[in-house]
Tab-separated table of C-alpha atoms and ligand atoms in Angstrom:
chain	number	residue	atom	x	y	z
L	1	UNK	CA	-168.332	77.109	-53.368
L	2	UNK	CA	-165.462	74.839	-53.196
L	3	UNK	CA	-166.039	71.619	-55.192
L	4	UNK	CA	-164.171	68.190	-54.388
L	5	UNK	CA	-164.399	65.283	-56.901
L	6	UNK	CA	-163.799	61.993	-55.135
L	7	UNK	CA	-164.764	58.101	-55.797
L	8	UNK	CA	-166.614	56.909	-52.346
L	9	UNK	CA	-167.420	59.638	-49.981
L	10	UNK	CA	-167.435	58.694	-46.353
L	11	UNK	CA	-169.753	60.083	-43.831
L	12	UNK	CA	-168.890	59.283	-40.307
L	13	UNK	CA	-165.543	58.845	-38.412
L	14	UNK	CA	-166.655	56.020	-36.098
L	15	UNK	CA	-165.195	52.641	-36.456
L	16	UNK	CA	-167.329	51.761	-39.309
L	17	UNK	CA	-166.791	54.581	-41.722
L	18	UNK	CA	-163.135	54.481	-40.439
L	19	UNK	CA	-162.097	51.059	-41.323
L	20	UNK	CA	-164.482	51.440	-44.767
L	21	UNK	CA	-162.608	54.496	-45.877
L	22	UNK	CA	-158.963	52.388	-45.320
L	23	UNK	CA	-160.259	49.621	-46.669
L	24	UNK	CA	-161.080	51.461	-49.763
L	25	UNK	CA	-157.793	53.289	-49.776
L	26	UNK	CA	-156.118	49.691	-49.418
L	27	UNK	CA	-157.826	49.407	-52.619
L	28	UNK	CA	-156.551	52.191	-54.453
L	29	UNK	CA	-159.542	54.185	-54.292
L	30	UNK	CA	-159.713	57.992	-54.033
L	31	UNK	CA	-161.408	58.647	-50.519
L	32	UNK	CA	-163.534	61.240	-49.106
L	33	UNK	CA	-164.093	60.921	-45.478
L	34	UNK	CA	-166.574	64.008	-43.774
L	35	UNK	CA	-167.642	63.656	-40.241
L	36	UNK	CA	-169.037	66.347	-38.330
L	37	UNK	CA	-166.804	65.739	-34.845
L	38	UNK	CA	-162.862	64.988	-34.758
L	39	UNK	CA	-162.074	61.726	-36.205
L	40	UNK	CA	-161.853	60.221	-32.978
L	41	UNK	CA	-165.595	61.194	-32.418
L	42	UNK	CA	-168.952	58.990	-32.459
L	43	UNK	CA	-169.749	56.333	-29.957
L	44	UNK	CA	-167.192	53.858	-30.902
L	45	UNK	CA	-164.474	56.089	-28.368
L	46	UNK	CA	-167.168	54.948	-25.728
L	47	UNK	CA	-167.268	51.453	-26.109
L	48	UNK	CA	-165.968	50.080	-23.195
L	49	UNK	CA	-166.755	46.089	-22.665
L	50	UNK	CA	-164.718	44.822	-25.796
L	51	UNK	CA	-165.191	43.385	-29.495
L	52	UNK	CA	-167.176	39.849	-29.971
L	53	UNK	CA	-165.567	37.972	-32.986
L	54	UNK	CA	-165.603	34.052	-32.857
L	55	UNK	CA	-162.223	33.037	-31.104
L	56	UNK	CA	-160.861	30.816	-33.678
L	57	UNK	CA	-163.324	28.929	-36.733
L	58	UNK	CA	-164.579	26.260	-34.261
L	59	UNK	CA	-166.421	29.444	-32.392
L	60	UNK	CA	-168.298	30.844	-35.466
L	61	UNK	CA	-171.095	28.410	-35.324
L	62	UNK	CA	-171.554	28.811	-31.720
L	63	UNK	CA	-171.174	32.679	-31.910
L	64	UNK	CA	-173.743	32.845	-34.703
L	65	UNK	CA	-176.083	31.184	-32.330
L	66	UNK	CA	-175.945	33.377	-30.003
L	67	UNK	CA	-176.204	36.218	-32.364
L	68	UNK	CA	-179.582	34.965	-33.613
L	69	UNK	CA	-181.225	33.900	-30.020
L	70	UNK	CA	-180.590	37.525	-28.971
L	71	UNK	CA	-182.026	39.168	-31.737
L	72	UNK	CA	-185.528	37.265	-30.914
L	73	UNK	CA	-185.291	35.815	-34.295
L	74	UNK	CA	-185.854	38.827	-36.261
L	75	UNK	CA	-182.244	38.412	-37.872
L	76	UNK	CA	-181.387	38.011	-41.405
L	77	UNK	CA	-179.262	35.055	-40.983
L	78	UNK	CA	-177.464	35.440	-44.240
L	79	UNK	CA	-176.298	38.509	-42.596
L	80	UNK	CA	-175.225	36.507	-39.495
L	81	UNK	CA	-173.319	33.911	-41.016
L	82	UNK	CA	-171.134	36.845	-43.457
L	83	UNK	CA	-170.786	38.158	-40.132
L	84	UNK	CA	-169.232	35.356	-37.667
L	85	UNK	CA	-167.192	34.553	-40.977
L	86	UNK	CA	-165.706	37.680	-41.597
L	87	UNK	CA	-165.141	39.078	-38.108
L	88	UNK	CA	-161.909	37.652	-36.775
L	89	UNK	CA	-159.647	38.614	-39.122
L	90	UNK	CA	-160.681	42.352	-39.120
L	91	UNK	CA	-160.106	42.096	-35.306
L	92	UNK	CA	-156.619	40.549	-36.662
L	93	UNK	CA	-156.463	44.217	-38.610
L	94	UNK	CA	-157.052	46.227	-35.719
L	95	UNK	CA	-153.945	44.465	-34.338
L	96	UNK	CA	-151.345	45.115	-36.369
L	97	UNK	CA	-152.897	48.815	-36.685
L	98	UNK	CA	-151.327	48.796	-33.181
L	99	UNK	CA	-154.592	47.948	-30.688
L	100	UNK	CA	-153.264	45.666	-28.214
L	101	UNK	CA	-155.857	43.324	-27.055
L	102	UNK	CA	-155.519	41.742	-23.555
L	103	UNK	CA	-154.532	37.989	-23.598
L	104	UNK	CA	-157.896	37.819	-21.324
L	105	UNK	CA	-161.020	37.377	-23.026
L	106	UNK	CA	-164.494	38.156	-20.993
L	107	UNK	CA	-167.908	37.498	-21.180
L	108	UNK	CA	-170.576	39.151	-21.655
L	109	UNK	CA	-174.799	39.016	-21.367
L	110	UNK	CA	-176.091	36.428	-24.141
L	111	UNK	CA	-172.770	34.533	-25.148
L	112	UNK	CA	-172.184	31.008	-24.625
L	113	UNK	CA	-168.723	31.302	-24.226
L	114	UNK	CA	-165.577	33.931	-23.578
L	115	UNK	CA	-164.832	35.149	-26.163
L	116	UNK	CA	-164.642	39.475	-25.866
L	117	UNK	CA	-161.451	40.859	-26.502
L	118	UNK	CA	-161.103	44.125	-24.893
L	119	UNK	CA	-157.990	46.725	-23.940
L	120	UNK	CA	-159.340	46.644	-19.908
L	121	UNK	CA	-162.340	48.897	-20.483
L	122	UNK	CA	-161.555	51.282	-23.211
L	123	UNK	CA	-161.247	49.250	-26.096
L	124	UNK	CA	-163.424	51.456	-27.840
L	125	UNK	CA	-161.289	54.146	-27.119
L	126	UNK	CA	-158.076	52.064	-28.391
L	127	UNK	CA	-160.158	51.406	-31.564
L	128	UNK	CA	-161.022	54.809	-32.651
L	129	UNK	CA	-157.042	55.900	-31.689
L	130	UNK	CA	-155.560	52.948	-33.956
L	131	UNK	CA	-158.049	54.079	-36.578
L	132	UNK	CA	-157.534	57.816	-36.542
L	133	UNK	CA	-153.912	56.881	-36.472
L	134	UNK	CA	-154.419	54.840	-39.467
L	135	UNK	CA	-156.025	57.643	-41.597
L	136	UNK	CA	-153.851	60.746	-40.323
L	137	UNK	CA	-150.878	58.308	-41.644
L	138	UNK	CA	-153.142	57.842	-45.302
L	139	UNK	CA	-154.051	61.039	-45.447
L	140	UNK	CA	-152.997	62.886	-48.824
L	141	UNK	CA	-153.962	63.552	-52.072
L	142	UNK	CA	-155.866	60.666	-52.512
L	143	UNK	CA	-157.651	60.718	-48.510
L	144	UNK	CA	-159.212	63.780	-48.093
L	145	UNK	CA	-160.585	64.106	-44.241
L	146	UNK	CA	-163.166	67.087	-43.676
L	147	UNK	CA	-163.357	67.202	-40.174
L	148	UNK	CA	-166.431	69.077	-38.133
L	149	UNK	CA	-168.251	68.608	-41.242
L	150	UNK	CA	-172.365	68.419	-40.948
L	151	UNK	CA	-173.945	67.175	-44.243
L	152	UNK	CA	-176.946	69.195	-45.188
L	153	UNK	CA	-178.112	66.980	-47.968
L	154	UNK	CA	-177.033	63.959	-50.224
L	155	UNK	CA	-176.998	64.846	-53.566
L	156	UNK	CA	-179.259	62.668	-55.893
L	157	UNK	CA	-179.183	62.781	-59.847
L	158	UNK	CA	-181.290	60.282	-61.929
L	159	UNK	CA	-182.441	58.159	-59.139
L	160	UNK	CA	-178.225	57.471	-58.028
L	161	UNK	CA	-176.824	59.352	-55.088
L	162	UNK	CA	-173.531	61.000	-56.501
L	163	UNK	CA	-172.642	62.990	-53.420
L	164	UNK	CA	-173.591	65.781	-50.640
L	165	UNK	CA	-173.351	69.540	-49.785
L	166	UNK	CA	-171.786	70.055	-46.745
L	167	UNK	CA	-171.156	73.128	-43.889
L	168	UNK	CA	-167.951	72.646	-43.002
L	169	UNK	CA	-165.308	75.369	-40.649
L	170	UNK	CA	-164.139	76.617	-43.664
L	171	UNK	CA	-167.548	76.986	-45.555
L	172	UNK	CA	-169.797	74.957	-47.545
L	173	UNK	CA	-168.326	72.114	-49.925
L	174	UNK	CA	-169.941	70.516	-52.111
L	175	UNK	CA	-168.753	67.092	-53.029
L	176	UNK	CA	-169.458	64.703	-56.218
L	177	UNK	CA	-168.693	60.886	-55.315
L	178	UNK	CA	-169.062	57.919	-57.422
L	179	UNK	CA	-170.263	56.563	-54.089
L	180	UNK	CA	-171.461	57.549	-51.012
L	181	UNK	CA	-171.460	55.479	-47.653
L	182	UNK	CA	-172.772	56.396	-44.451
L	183	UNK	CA	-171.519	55.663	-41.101
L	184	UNK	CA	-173.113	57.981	-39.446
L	185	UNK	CA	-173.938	56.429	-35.950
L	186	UNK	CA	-177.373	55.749	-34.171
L	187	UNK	CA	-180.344	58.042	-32.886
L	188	UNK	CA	-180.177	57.660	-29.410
L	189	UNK	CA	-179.528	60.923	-28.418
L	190	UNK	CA	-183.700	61.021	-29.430
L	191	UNK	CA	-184.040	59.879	-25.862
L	192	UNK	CA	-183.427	61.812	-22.639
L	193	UNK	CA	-181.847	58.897	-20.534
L	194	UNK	CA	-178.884	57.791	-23.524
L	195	UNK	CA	-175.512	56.673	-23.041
L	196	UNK	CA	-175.009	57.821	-26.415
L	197	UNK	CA	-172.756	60.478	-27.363
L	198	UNK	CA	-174.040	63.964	-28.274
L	199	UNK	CA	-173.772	63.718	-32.087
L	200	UNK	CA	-176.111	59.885	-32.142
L	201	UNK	CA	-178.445	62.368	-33.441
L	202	UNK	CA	-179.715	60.291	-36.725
L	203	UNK	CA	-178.963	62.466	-39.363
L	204	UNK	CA	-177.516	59.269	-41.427
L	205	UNK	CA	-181.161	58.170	-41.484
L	206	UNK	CA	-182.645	61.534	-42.097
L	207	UNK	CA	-180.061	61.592	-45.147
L	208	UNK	CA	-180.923	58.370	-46.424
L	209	UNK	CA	-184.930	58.755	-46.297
L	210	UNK	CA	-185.141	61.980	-48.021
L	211	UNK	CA	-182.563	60.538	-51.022
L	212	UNK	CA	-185.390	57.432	-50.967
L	213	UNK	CA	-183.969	54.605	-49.159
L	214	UNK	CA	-185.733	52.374	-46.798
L	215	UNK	CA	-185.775	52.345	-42.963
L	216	UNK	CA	-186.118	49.704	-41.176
L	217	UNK	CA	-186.811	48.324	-37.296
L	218	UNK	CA	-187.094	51.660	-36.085
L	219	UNK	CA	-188.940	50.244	-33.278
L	220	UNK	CA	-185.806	48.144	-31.665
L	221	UNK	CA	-183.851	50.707	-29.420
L	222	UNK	CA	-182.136	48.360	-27.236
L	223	UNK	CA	-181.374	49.643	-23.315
L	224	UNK	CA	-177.648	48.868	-21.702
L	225	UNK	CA	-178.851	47.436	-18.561
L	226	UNK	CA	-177.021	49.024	-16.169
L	227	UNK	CA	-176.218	53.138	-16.594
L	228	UNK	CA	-175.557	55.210	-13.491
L	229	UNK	CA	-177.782	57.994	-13.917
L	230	UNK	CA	-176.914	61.683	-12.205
L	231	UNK	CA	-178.687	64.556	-13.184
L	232	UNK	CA	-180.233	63.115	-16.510
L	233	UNK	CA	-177.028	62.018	-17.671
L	234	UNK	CA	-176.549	58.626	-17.822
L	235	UNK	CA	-172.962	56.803	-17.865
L	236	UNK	CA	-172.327	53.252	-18.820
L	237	UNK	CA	-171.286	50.104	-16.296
L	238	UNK	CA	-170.125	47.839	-19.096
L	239	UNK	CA	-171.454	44.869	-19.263
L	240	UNK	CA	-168.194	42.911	-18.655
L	241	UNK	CA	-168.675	44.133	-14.917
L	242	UNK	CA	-171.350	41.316	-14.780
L	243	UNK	CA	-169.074	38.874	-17.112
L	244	UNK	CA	-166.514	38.871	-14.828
L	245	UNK	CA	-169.197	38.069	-11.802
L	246	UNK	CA	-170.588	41.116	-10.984
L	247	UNK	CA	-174.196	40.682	-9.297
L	248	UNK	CA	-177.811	42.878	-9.369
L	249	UNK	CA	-179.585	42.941	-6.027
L	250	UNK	CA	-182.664	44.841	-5.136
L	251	UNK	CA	-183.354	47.190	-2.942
L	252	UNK	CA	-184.321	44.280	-0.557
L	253	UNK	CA	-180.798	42.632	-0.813
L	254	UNK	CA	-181.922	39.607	-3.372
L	255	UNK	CA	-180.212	38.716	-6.180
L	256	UNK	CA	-183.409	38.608	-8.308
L	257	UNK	CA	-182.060	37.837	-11.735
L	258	UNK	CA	-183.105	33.820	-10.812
L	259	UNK	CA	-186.520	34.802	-10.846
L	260	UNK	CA	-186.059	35.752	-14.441
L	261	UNK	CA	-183.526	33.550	-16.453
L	262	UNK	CA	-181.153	30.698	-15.781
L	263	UNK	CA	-178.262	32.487	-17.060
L	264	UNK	CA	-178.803	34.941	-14.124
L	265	UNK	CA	-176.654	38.426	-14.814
L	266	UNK	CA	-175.455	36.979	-18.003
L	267	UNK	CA	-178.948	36.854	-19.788
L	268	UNK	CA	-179.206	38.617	-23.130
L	269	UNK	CA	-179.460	41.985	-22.021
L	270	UNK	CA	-182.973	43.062	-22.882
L	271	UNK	CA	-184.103	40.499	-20.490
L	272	UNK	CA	-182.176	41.804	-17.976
L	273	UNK	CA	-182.833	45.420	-18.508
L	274	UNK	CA	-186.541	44.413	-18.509
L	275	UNK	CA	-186.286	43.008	-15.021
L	276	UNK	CA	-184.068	45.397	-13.719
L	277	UNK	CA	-186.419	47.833	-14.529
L	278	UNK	CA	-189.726	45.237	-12.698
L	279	UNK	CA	-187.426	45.631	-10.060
L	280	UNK	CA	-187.019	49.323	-9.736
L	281	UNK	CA	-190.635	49.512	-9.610
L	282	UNK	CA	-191.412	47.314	-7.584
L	283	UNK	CA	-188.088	47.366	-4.922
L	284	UNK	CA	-187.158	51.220	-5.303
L	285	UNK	CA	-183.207	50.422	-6.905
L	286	UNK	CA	-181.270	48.104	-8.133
L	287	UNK	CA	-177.833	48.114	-7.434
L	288	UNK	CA	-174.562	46.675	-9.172
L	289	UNK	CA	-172.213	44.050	-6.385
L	290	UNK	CA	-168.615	43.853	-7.623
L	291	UNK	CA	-167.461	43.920	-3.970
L	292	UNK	CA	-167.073	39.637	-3.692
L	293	UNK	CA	-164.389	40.606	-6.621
L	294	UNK	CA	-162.027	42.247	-4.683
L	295	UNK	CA	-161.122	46.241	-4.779
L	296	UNK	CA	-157.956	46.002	-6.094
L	297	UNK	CA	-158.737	43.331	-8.907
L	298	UNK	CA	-162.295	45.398	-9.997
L	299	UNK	CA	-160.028	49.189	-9.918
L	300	UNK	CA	-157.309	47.586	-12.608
L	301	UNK	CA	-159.832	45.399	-14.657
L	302	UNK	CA	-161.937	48.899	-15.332
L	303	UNK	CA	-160.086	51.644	-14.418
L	304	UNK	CA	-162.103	53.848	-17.178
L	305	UNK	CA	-165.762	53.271	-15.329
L	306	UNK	CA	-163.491	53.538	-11.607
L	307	UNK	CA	-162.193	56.953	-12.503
L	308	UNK	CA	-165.744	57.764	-13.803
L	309	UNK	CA	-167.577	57.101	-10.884
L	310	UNK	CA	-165.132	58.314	-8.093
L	311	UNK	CA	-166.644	61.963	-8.457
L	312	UNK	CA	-169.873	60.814	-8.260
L	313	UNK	CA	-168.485	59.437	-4.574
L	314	UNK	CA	-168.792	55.946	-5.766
L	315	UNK	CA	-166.076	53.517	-5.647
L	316	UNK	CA	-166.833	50.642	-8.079
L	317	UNK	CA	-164.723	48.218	-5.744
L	318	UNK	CA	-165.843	48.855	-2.471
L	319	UNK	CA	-169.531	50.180	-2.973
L	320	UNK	CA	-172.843	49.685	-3.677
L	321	UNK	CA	-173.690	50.985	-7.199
L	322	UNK	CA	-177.454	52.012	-8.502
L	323	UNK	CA	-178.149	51.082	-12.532
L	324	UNK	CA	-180.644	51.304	-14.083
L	325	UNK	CA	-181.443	50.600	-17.456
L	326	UNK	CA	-180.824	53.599	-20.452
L	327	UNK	CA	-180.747	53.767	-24.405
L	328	UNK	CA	-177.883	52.562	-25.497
L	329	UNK	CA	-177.776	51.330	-29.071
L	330	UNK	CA	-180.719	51.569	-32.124
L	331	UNK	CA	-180.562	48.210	-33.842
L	332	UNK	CA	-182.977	49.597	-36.918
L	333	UNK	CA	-181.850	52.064	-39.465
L	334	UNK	CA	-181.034	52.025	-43.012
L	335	UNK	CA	-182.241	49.077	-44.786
L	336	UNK	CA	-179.144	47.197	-46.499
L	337	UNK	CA	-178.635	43.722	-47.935
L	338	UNK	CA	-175.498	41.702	-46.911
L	339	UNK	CA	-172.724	44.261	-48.706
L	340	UNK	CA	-173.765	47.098	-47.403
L	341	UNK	CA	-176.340	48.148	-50.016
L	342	UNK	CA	-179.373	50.266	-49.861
L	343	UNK	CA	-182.318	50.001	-52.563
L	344	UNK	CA	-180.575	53.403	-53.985
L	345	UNK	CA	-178.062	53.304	-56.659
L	346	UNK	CA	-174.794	54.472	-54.952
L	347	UNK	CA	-175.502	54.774	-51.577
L	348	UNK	CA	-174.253	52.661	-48.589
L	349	UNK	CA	-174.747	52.192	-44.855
L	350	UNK	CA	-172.873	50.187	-42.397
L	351	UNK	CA	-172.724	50.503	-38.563
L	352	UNK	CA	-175.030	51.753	-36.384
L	353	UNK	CA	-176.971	53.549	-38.937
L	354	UNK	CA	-177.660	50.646	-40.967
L	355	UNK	CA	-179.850	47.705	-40.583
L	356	UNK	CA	-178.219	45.376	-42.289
L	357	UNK	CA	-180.187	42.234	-40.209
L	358	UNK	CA	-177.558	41.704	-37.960
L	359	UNK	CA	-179.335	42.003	-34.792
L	360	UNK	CA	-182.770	41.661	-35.410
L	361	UNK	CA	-185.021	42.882	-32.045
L	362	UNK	CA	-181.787	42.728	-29.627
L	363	UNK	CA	-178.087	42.953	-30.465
L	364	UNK	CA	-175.776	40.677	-28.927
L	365	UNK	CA	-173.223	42.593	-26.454
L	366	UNK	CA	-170.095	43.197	-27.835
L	367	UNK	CA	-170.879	42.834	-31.827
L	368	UNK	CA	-171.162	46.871	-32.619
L	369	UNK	CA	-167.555	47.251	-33.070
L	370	UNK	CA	-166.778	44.185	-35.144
L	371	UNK	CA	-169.927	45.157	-37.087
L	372	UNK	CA	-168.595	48.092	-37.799
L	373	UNK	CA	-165.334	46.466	-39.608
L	374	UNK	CA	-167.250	43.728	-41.089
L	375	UNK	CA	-169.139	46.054	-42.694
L	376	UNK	CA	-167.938	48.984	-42.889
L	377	UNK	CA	-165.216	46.715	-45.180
L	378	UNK	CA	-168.063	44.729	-47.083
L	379	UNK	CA	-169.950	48.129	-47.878
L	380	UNK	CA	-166.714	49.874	-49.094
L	381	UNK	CA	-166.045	46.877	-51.601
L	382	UNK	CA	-169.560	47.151	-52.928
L	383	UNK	CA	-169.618	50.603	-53.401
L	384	UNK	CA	-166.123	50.757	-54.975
L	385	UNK	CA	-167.110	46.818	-57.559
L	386	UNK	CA	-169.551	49.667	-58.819
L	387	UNK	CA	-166.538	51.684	-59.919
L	388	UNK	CA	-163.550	49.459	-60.469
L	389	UNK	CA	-162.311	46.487	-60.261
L	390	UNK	CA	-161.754	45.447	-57.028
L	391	UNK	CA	-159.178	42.126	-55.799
L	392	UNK	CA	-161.353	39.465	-54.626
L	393	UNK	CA	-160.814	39.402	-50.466
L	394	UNK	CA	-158.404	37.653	-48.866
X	401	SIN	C1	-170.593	47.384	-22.680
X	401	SIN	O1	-169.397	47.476	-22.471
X	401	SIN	O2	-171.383	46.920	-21.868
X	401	SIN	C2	-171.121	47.847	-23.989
X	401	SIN	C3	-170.853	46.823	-24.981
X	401	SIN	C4	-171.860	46.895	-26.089
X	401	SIN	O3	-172.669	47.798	-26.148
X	401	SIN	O4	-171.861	45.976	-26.882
């Protein structure tokens, strides 16, 4: 079996164990990075709507805010505050790693103020090509990338996790870290109705439990209010659809969101999946109005969800179009303080996998990718303070 020594092994390609493997390598570190699709796999390619990061320092309060009335107050507001503080200048990162951002910010459900930056409605797509980018240019010697890898196991000696036997195209590897960090994504492909991608399959959490870490807010599986569902497959409508003034009507024509919050379409989005879904029931649909926008204006601001709905027969401008609510992120995961740490010696989680108290019951729209660079870099840092010294952050 073929045996690579390395200092932090990866696992997961998304933007989280992306920007964590570069930030480590930006730290000298040797780097391991496995994930079991292409680099440019995982859910952060999906991610249309944007990035949340407070807009300049005067924003972080009000940003924090919102990220702990979403979450129901079930955050760890430690977590919160390391959050709003580090954010912007990782989105700064992602710039000169060549993302451009529109000079339009948007809104979305549960923020006070604009303050999404977005490439039109791929940004998640624009993310995970900067990032893969980023690595293919790092890769050597010291960044190793095992691509279409599946981990079978982490490896655990003394109580410490010091690596993981994998399957990858070229046979099993088995690979001794000084670290290990997962980024391995969510578990909503669990569900039927997901907008997840295929791989969201858990196996970050499945890795973690059986090497004796802690799970955490399982329970909180947060819905994306407004999926167009064919055939069992459900596609997202981001949210900035309603940020930039998109309505919900019933099947009777009302706009009913005023029965059910003041902020109307731009309520945190479990309350408006929740009545979008009273509303199905009770109605028969619920459909998505971007029609008062203007065609041309709604066709160049999302081309991505336009092109994705026009073989379905739908155009986004000119039509009609039925949501309904379907999983879309899973807030709980692997239990980790503020750095990325679980209760076992050398091993790691950041992203979607983790639950690092970000989001408590309900994240706020928009924070998945920045939490992915917040702490996908905090986690990396920890893991690597373990081994070396690292430069205090800039
Ligand atoms: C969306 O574009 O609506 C998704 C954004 C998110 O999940 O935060």
């Amino acid at each position: 079996m073929r045996i690579v020594e390395t200092e932090l092994l990866v696992i997961g390609g998304g933007v989280a164990g992306a920007y964590a493997a570069l930030t480590a390598r930006s730290y000298g570190a040797d780097v391991t990075l496995a994930c079991k699709t292409p680099l440019t796999g995982g859910s952060t390619r999906w991610a249309q709507g944007g990035i949340a990061a407070p807009l300049a320092q005067g924003d972080e309060e009000a940003h924090a805010l919102d990220t702990l009335k979403a979450g129901r107050g079930l955050c760890e507001p430690e977590t919160v505050q390391a959050f709003v503080r580090d954010a912007r200048s990782h989105v700064e990162t992602l710039r000169d790693l060549g993302v451009t951002f529109s000079p339009h910010v948007t809104l979305e459900g549960g923020h006070s103020r604009a303050r999404i930056r977005h490439t039109g409605d791929s940004t998640g797509h624009s993310i995970s090509l900067a990032l893969a980018g980023a690595l293919g240019a790092a890769r050597g010697p010291a960044l190793n990338v095992l691509e279409g890898a599946f981990v079978r196991n982490l490896r655990v000696s003394g109580g410490a996790v010091v690596g993981a036997d994998l399957l990858t195209p070229d046979g099993p590897v088995q690979v001794r870290a000084g670290a290990v960090l997962l980024a391995t994504g969510g578990f909503g492909r669990l569900y039927p109705v997901t907008t997840a991608p295929p791989e969201g399959t858990g196996d970050g959490l499945g890795l973690a439990w059986q090497a004796g870490a802690a799970l955490r807010d399982l329970e909180f599986v947060q819905f994306h209010p407004t999926a167009v569902v064919r055939s069992g497959a459900a596609f997202l409508v981001t949210e900035a659809a309603r940020g930039e003034g998109g309505r919900l009507l019933n099947a009777r024509g009302e706009r009913f969101m005023e029965r059910y919050d003041p902020a109307l379409e731009l309520a945190p989005r479990d309350v408006v999946a929740r009545a979008i879904a009273a509303e199905i029931a009770a109605t028969g649909r619920v459909d998505l109005d971007l029609r008062h926008l203007g065609a041309a204006f709604v066709r160049s601001r999302f081309p991505t969800v336009t092109a994705s709905l026009a073989p379905l027969g739908l155009d986004l401008g000119a039509d009609l179009i039925p949501v309904q609510p379907a999983v879309h992120y899973t807030m709980g995961g692997v239990q980790t303080d503020v750095q990325g740490r679980t209760g076992v010696p050398g091993l790691y989680a950041a992203g979607e996998v983790a639950s690092s108290g970000l989001h408590g019951a309900n994240r706020l729209a928009s924070n998945s990718l920045s939490e992915g660079l917040v702490f996908g870099a905090r986690a990396a840092r920890a893991a690597l303070a373990v081994l070396k010294p690292v430069p205090a952050r800039t």
